[in-house]
Coordinates of C-alpha atoms in Angstrom, one line a residue:
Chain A
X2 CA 24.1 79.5 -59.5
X3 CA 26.0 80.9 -62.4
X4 CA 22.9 80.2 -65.0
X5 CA 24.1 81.2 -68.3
X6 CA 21.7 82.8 -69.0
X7 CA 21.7 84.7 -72.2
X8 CA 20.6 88.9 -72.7
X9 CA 18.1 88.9 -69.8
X10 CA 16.9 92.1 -69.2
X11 CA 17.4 91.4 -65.3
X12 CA 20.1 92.2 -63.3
X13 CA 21.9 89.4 -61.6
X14 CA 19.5 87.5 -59.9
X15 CA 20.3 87.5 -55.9
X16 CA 21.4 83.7 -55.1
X17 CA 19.8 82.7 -52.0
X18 CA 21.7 79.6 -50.9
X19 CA 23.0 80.5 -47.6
X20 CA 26.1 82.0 -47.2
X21 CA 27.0 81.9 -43.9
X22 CA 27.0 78.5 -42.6
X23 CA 27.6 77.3 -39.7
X24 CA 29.5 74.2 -38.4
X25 CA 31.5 73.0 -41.0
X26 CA 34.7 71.2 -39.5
X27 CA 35.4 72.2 -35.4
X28 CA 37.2 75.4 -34.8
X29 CA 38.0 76.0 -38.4
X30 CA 36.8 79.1 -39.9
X31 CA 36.3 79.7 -43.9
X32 CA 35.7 82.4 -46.2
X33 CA 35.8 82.5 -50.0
X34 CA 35.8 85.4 -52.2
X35 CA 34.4 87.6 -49.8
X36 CA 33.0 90.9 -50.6
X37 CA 31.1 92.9 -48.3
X38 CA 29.9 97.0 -49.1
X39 CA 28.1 99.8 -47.1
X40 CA 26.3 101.9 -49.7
X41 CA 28.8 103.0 -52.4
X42 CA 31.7 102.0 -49.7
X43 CA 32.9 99.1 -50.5
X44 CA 34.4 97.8 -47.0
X45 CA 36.0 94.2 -47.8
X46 CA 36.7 93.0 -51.6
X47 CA 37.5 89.1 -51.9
X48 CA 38.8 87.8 -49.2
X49 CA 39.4 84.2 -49.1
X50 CA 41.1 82.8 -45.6
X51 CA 41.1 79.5 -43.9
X52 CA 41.8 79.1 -40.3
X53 CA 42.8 75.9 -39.4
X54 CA 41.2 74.7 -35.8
X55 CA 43.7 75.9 -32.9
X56 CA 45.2 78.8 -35.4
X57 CA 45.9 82.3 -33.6
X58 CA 45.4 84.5 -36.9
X59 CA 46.1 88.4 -36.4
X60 CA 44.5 90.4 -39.2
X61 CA 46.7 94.1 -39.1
X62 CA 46.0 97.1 -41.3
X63 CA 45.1 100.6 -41.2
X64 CA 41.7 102.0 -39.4
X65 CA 38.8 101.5 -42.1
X66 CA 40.4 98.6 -43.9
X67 CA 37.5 96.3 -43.2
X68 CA 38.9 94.4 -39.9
X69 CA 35.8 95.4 -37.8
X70 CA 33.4 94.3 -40.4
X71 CA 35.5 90.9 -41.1
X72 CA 35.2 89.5 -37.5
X73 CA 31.4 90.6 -37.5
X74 CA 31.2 88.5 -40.8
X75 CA 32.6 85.4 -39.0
X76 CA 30.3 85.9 -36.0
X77 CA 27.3 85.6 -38.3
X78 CA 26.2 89.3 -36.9
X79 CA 26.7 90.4 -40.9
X80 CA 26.2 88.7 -44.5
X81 CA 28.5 89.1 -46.7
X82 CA 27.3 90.7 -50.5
X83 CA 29.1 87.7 -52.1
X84 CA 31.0 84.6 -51.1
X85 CA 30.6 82.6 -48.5
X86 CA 31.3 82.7 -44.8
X87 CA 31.3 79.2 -43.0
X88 CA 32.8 79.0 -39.7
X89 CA 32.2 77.1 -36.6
X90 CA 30.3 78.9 -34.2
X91 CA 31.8 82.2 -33.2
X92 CA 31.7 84.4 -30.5
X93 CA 33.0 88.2 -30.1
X94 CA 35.0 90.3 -28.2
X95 CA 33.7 94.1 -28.7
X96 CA 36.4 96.6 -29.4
X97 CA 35.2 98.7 -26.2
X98 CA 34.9 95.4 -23.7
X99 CA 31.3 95.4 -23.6
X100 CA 31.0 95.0 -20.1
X101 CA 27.3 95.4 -18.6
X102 CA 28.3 98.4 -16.0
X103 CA 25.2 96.9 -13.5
X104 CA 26.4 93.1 -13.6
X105 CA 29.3 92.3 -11.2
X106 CA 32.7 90.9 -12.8
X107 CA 32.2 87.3 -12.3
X108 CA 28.2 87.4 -13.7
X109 CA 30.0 89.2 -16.9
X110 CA 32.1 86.8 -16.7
X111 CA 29.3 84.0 -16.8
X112 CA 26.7 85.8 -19.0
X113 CA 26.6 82.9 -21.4
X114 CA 25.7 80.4 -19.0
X115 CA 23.0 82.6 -17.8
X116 CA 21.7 83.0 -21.6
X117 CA 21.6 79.4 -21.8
X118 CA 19.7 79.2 -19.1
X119 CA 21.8 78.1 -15.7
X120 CA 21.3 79.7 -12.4
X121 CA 23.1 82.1 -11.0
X122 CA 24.9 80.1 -8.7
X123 CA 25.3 77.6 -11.1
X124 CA 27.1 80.2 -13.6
X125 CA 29.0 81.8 -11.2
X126 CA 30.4 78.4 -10.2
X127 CA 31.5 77.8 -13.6
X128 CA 32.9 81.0 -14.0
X129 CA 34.6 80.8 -10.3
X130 CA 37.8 78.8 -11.1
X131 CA 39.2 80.9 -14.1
X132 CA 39.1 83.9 -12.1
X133 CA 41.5 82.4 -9.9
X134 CA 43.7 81.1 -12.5
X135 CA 43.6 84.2 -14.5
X136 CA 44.7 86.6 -12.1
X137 CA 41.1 88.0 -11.3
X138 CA 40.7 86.6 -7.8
X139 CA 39.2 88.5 -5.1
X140 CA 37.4 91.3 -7.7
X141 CA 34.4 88.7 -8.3
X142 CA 32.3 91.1 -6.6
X143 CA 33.3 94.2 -8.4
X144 CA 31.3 96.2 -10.6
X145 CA 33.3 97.0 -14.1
X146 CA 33.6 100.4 -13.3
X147 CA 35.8 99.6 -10.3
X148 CA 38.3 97.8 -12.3
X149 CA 41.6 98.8 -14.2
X150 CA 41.4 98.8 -17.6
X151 CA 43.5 95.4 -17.9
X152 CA 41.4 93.6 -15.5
X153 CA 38.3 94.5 -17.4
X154 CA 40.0 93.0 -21.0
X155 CA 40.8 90.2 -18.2
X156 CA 36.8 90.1 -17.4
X157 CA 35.5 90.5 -21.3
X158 CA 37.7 88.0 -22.5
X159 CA 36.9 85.2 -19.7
X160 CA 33.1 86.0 -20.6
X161 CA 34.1 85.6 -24.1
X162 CA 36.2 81.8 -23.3
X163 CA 33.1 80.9 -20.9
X164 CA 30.9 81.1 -24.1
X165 CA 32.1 77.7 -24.7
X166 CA 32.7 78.8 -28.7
X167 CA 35.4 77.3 -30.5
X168 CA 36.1 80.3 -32.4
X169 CA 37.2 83.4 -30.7
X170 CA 37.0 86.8 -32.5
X171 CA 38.8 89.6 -30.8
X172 CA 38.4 92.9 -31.6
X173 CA 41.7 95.3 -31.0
X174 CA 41.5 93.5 -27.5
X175 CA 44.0 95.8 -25.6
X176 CA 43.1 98.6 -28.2
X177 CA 42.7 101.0 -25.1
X178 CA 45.2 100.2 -22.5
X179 CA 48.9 101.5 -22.2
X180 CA 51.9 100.2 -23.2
X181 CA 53.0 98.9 -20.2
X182 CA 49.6 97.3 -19.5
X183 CA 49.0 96.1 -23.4
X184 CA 52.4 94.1 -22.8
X185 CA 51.5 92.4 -19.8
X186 CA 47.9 91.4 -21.5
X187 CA 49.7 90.0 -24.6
X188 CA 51.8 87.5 -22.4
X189 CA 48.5 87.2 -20.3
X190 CA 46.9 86.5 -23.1
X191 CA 49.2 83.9 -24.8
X192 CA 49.6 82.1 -21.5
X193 CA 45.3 81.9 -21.3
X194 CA 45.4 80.5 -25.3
X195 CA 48.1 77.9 -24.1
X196 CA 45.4 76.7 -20.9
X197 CA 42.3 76.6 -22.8
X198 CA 43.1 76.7 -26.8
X199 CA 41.0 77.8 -29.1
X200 CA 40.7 79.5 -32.5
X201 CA 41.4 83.1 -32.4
X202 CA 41.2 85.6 -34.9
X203 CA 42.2 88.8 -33.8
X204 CA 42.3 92.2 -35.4
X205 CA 45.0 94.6 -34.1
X206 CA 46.9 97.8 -35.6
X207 CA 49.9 97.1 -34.0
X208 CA 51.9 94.5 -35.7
X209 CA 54.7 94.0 -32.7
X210 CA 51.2 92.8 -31.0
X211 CA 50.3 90.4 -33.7
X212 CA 54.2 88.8 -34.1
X213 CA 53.5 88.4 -30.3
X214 CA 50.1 86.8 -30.3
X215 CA 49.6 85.3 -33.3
X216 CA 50.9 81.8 -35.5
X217 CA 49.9 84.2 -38.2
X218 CA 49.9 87.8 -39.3
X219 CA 47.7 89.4 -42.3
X220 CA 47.9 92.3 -43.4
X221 CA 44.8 94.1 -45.1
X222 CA 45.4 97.3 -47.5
X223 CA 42.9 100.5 -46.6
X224 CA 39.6 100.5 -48.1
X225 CA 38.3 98.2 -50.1
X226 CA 39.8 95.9 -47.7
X227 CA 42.1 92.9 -49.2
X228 CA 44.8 90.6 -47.7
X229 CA 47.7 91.8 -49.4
X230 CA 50.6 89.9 -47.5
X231 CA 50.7 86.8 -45.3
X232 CA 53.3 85.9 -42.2
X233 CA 53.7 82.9 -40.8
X234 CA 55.2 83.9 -37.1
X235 CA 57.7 80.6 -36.3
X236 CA 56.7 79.7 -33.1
X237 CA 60.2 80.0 -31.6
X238 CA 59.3 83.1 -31.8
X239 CA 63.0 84.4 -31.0
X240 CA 63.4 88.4 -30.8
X241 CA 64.9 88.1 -33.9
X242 CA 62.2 85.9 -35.8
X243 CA 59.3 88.9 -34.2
X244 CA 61.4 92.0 -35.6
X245 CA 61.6 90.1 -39.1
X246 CA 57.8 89.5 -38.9
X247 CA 57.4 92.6 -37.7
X248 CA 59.7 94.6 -40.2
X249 CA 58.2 92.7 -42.9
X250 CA 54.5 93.1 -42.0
X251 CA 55.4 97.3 -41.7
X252 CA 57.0 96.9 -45.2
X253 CA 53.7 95.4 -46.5
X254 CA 51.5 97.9 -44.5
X255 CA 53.5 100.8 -46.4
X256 CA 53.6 99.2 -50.0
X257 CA 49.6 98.7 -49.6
Chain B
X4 CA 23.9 124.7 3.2
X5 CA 24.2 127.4 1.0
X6 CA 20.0 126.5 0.0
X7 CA 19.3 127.4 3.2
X8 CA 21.0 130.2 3.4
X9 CA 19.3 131.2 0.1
X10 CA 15.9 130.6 1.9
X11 CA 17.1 132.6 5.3
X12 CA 17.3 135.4 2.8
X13 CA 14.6 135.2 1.0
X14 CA 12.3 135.0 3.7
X15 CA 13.8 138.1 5.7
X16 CA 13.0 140.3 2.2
X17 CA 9.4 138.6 2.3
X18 CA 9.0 139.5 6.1
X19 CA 10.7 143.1 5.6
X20 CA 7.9 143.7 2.9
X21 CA 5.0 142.6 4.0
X22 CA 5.2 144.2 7.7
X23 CA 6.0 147.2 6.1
X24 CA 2.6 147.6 5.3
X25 CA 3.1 147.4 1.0
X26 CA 0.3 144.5 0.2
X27 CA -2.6 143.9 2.4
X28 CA -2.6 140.6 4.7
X29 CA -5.2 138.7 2.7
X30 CA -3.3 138.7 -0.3
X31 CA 0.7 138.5 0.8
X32 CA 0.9 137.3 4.7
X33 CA 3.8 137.5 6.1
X34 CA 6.5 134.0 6.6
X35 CA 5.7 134.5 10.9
X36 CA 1.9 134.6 10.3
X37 CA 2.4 131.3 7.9
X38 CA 4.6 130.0 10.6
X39 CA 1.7 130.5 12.8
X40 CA -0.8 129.3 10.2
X41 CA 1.3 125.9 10.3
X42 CA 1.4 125.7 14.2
X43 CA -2.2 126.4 15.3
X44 CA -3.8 124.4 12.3
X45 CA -1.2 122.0 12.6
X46 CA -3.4 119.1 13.0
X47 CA -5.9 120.1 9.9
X48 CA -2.7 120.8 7.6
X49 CA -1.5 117.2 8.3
X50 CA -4.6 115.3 7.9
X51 CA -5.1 116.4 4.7
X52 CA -1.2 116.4 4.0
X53 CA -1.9 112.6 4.3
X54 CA -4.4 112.6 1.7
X55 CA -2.8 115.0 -1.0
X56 CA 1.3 112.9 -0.2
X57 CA -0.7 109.5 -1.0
X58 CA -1.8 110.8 -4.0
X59 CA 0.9 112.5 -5.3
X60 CA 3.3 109.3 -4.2
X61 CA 0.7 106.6 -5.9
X62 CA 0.7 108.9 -9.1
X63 CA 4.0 109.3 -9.6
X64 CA 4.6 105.4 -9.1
X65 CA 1.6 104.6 -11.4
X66 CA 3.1 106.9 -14.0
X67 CA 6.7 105.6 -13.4
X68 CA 5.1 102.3 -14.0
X69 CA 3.1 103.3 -17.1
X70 CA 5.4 105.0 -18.3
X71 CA 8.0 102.5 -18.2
X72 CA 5.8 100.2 -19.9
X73 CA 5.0 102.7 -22.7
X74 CA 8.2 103.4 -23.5
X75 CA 9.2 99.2 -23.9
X76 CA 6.2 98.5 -26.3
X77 CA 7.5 102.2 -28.5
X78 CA 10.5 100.9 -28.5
X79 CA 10.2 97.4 -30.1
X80 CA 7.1 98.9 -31.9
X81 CA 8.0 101.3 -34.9
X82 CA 4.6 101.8 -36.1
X83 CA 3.8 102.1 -32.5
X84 CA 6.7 104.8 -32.2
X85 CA 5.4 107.1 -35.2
X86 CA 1.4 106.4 -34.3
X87 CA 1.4 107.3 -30.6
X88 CA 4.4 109.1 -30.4
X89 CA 3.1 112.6 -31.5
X90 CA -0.4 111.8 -29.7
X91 CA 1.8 111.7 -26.2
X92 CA 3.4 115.2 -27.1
X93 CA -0.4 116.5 -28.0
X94 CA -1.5 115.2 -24.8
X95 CA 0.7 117.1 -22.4
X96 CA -0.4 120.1 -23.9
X97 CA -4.1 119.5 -23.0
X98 CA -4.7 122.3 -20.1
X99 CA -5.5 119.7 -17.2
X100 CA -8.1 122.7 -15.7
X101 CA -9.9 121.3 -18.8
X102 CA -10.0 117.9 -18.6
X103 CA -10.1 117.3 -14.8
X104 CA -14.1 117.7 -14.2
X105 CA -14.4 115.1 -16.7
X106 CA -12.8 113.1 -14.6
X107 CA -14.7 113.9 -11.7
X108 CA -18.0 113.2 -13.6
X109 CA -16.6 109.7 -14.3
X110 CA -14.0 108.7 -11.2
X111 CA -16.1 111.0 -8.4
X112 CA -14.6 112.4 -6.0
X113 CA -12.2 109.5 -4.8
X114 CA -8.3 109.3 -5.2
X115 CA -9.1 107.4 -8.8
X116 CA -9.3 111.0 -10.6
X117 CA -6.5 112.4 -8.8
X118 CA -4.3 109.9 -9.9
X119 CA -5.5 110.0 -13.4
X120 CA -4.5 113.3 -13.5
X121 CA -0.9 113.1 -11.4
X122 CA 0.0 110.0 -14.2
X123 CA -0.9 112.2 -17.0
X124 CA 1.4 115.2 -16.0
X125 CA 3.8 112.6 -15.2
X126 CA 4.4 109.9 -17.1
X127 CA 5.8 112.4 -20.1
X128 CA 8.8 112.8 -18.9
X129 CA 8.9 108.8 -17.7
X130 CA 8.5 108.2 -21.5
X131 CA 10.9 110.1 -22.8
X132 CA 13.5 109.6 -21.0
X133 CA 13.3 105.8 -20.7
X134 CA 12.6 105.2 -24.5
X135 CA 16.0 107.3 -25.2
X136 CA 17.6 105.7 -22.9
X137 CA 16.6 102.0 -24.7
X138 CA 17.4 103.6 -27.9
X139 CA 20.8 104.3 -27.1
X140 CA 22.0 101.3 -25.6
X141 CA 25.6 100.7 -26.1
X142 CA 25.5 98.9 -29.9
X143 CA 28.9 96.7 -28.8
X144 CA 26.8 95.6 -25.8
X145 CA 23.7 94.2 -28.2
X146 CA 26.3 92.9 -30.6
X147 CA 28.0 90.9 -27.7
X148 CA 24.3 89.8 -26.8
X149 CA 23.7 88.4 -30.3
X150 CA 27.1 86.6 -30.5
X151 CA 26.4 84.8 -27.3
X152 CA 23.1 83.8 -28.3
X153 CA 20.8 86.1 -26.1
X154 CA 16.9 85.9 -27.8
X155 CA 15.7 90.0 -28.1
X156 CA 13.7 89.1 -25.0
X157 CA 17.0 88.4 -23.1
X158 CA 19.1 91.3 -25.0
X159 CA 16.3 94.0 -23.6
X160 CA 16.6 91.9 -20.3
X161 CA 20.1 91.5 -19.4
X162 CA 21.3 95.1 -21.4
X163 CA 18.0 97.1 -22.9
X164 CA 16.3 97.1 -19.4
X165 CA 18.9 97.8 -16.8
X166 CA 20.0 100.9 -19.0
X167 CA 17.0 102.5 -19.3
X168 CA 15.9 102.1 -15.7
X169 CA 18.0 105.3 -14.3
X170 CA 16.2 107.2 -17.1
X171 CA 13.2 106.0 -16.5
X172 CA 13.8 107.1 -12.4
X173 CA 15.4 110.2 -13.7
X174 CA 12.3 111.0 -15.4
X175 CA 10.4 110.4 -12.3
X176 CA 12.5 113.1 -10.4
X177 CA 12.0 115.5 -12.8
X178 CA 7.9 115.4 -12.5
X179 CA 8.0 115.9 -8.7
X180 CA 7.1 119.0 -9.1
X181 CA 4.6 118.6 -11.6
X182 CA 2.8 115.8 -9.9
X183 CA 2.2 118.5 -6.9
X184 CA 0.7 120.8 -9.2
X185 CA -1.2 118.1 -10.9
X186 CA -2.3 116.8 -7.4
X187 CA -3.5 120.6 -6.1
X188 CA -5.8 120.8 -10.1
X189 CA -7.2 117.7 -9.5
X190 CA -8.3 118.5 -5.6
X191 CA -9.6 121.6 -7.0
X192 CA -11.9 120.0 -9.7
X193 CA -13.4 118.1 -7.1
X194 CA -13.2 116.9 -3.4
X195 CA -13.5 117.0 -0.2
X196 CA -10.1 116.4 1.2
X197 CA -6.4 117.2 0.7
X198 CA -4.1 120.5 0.5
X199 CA -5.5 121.6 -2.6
X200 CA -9.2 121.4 -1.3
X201 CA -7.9 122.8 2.0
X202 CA -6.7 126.0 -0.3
X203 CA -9.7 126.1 -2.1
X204 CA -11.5 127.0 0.8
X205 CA -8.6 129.0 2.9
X206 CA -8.8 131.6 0.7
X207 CA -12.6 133.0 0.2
X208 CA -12.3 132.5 4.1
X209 CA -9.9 135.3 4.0
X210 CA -7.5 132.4 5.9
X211 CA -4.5 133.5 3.4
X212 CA -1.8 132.4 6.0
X213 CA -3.3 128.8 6.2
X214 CA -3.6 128.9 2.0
X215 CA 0.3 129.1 2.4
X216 CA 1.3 127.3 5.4
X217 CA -0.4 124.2 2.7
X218 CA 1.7 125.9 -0.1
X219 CA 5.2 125.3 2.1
X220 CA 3.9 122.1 2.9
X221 CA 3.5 120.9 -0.5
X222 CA 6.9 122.4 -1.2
X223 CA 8.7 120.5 1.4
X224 CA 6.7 117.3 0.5
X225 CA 7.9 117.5 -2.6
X226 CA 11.5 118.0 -2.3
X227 CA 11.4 114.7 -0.1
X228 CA 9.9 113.4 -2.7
X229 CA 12.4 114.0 -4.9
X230 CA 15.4 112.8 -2.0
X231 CA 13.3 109.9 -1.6
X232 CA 13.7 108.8 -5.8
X233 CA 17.4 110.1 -5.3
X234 CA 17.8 107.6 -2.8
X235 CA 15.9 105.0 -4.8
X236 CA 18.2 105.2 -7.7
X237 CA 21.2 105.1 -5.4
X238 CA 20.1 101.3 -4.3
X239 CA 18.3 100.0 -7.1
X240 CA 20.9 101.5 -9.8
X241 CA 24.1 101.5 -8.1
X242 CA 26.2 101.6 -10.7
X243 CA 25.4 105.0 -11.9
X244 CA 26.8 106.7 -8.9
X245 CA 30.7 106.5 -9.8
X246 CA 33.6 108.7 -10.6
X247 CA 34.6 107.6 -14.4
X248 CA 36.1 104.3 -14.5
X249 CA 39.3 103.9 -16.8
X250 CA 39.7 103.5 -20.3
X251 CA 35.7 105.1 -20.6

C-alpha cells in the first residue's frame, strides 16, 4: 500500500483494503495505529491495543478523549481514518442503557435472539435462567421504566451477554447510578464476568471503578485521544494493590 | 369538573342574552330551545348522527393509516422527503370549499368523498408528527440495533416503529376537530344525509334551534372521539403513560 511513488500530483491515494476485520483469533480484539477524526477534530491518534481473549481492559480518561468513539470502532459501527481495527465480533453496551421503553425486561433482555430470528417463547426461555441468577427474578414482566436504575444496567447488560458475542464493549456502564448503587454493580458485575467470561473493554472516568473491574487500566490523554499509561491490576487485587493502581492511574490522568 | 362548570356558565350568559330579546331567534336561539330542538327531533338528529360519526371515524382511521404510511416511506426516502414534503404543506392550504364538488362530480354522493375529504384535513398532522417522531429515535437505541445485528427492516421494527406510533396517535387526537369540520364541508358539497346536510337545510327552514342541537351534537361526538384515541393510546402504547423513570 505504501507505493513509492515519486512527485504525483495526487494526494495519498485512499487504500481500500478493509480495515476493520472481523474474526481474527476468538475473543481477541486488535487495533494498530489507529487514527480516527470528525472534521478538523481529530478524536483518536494512533492507538495500537491488543486484548487478549478473556481480558477485562478499562480505558479511563477525561470526557472527549475518544473513549466513546474507540468502543464504536471495535463494534464495527465506525471506520477508523487509518489503521486497522480487527476484532472478534463485538457487541455494545450504550452509555444510556438503551432499553426499548415498550419491550418488557426479559424481551430486552432476549432481543438478540429475537433478531436472529427465535420466537418469543423461545427467546424468553433463553433469557429466563440469567434473570434468576443475576438477581432480576420476579421483574421479567416489567417495563424499563418501572425499574431502578441498577436493575436496568442489570437488564442492558444481560441483553448485551445474551448476544452470544465474545467481545463485550461497555460504555460508562454505571455512568448514571449513585455511589452506593455503582458499588454494588461493580461487584455485580465482576461476579457475572466470573459466571459467563468474556472479553470486556470498558470505558469509565472513574479509575477506583476500573482498579475494581478490570485486569487492565489505560489511560487516554484529552483530545487527540492516545494511551498514555498502561496498568496491569494484580488480580489479588488487595486494597493496597487498587489504591497503587488507582494513585498511579490519577498521576497519569494529571501528567496527560 | 371544572369543564363543566366552565360550560354551566357559559350557557347561563347565552340564555341571559338571548331571552333578553338582543338577537332575533332565527339567528341566536337560545341553549332551552336547542335543548328542545335535541328532544323533539331526537330521532332525525340521531339517524343522521350515524351517518356523519361513521364518516368522521372511517376518515380519521383512513388518514391515521395513510398517514402513518406516508410518513415511513419519507422517512427512509430522502428524495421522497424534499419532493413531496413541501407538496403536503401546499396541500393543506387548499380551501376544501374548493376542491370538495370535484369530489362529488367524481365519488357522487356516497361516503367515498366524504372520506376523501376527512383524510385530507387529517392526515397532516398524522404525518408530521409520526415522521418526527421516526426521526428522532433515540441514536443509542439504533446503535444497539446495529451491534446486535438487527437488518434496517428490524431496526424500524423493533425501535423506529413502536416510537413513532404515539405520535402518530397523537397526531390523530389533534385532527378530531378538524375531521368534524371536514365531515360538515364535505356533507355540504353534496348529499343527502348526515349533520352537515341536516344543517344545510335547518337553516333556510328558519329551524335555527335544530341547526344547533346538530352543532352540540357534533361537538360532543367529537370530544368522544378524542377520549376514545386517548383511550387507544393508553392500551396499545402503554408505556407512554408513566411518571419519569430513574436515571432518565
Amino acid at each position: 500500500m505504501d507505493s513509492p511513488s515519486v512527485a504525483t500530483a495526487n494526494v495519498e491515494a485512499p487504500v481500500q483494503e478493509p480495515r476493520n476485520v472481523k474474526g481474527g483469533a476468538e475473543g481477541e480484539v486488535h487495533l494498530a495505529g489507529v487514527t480516527r477524526s470528525f472534521g478538523a477534530v481529530r478524536a483518536l491518534e494512533g492507538i495500537d491495543l491488543d486484548v487478549r481473549a478473556g481480558e477485562r481492559v478499562a480505558v479511563v480518561g477525561p470526557s472527549g478523549c475518544g473513549k466513546t468513539t474507540l468502543l464504536e470502532l471495535v463494534c464495527g459501527l465506525q471506520q477508523p481514518d487509518a489503521g486497522t481495527v480487527s476484532s472478534s465480533p463485538a457487541v455494545l453496551m450504550p452509555q444510556r442503557d438503551g432499553l426499548l421503553p415498550w419491550l418488557r425486561a426479559i424481551d430486552n433482555a432476549a432481543l438478540a435472539a429475537r433478531l436472529a430470528g427465535a420466537s418469543r417463547d423461545e427467546a424468553r426461555a433463553r433469557a429466563h435462567p440469567l434473570f434468576a441468577a443475576f438477581g432480576l427474578e420476579g421483574f421479567e414482566r416489567a417495563r424499563p421504566h418501572e425499574l431502578s436504575g441498577g436493575m436496568r444496567q442489570r437488564v442492558a447488560f444481560l441483553r448485551t451477554l445474551l448476544s452470544g458475542k465474545p467481545v463485550l464493549c461497555l460504555d460508562e456502564p454505571f455512568g448514571a447510578l449513585d455511589a452506593l448503587t455503582r458499588h454494588e454493580m461493580q461487584e455485580w458485575l465482576a461476579q457475572a464476568l466470573a459466571r459467563e467470561p468474556r472479553t470486556v473493554l470498558f470505558v469509565t472516568h472513574d479509575v477506583e471503578e476500573a482498579a475494581r473491574v478490570a485486569d487492565r487500566v489505560l489511560v487516554m490523554s484529552p483530545r487527540p485521544g492516545r494511551i498514555t499509561a498502561e496498568l496491569a491490576v494484580p488480580p489479588s487485587r488487595t486494597p493496597d494493590e487498587l489504591l497503587s493502581v488507582r494513585e498511579r492511574a490519577l498521576e497519569a490522568l494529571r501528567s496527560c | 369538573m371544572l369543564a363543566l362548570l366552565l360550560v354551566l356558565v357559559l350557557v347561563g350568559a347565552w340564555e341571559l342574552y338571548a331571552d333578553l330579546g338582543a338577537i332575533d331567534d332565527f339567528i341566536l336561539p337560545a341553549p332551552s330551545q336547542i335543548a328542545t330542538a335535541l328532544w323533539d327531533d331526537r330521532s332525525l338528529l340521531w339517524s343522521n348522527l350515524l351517518v356523519t360519526a361513521q364518516e368522521v371515524g372511517l376518515g380519521i382511521l383512513l388518514a391515521l393509516v395513510l398517514g402513518f404510511l406516508l410518513a415511513v416511506a419519507l422517512h427512509f426516502s430522502g428524495v421522497l422527503r424534499r419532493g413531496v414534503y413541501p407538496l403536503l404543506v401546499a396541500s393543506q392550504a387548499v380551501p376544501i370549499v374548493i376542491i370538495a364538488p370535484l369530489l362529488v362530480v367524481w365519488f357522487g354522493f356516497g361516503i367515498v368523498p366524504k372520506l376523501a375529504i376527512i383524510a385530507l384535513v387529517c392526515f397532516f398532522p398524522v404525518v408530521v408528527t409520526t415522521l418526527d417522531a421516526l426521526r428522532s429515535v433515540d441514536p443509542d437505541q439504533l446503535k444497539l440495533m446495529r451491534t446486535l445485528d438487527a437488518s434496517r427492516w428490524q431496526a424500524f421494527r423493533w425501535a423506529e416503529a413502536p416510537a413513532a406510533l404515539p405520535a402518530a396517535l397523537s397526531g390523530a387526537k389533534i385532527a378530531v376537530a378538524v375531521a368534524v369540520i371536514g365531515a360538515v364541508f364535505a356533507e355540504y358539497a353534496g348529499s343527502s344525509e348526515g349533520l352537515g346536510h341536516l344543517m344545510l337545510q335547518a337553516i333556510p327552514q328558519l329551524e335555527t334551534a335544530r341547526a344547533y342541537a346538530a352543532v352540540v351534537l357534533l361537538a360532543a361526538f367529537a370530544v368522544l372521539l378524542f377520549s376514545a384515541l386517548a383511550l387507544a393510546e393508553r392500551r396499545l402504547v402503554p408505556w407512554t403513560h408513566r411518571p419519569e423513570g430513574p436515571n432518565r
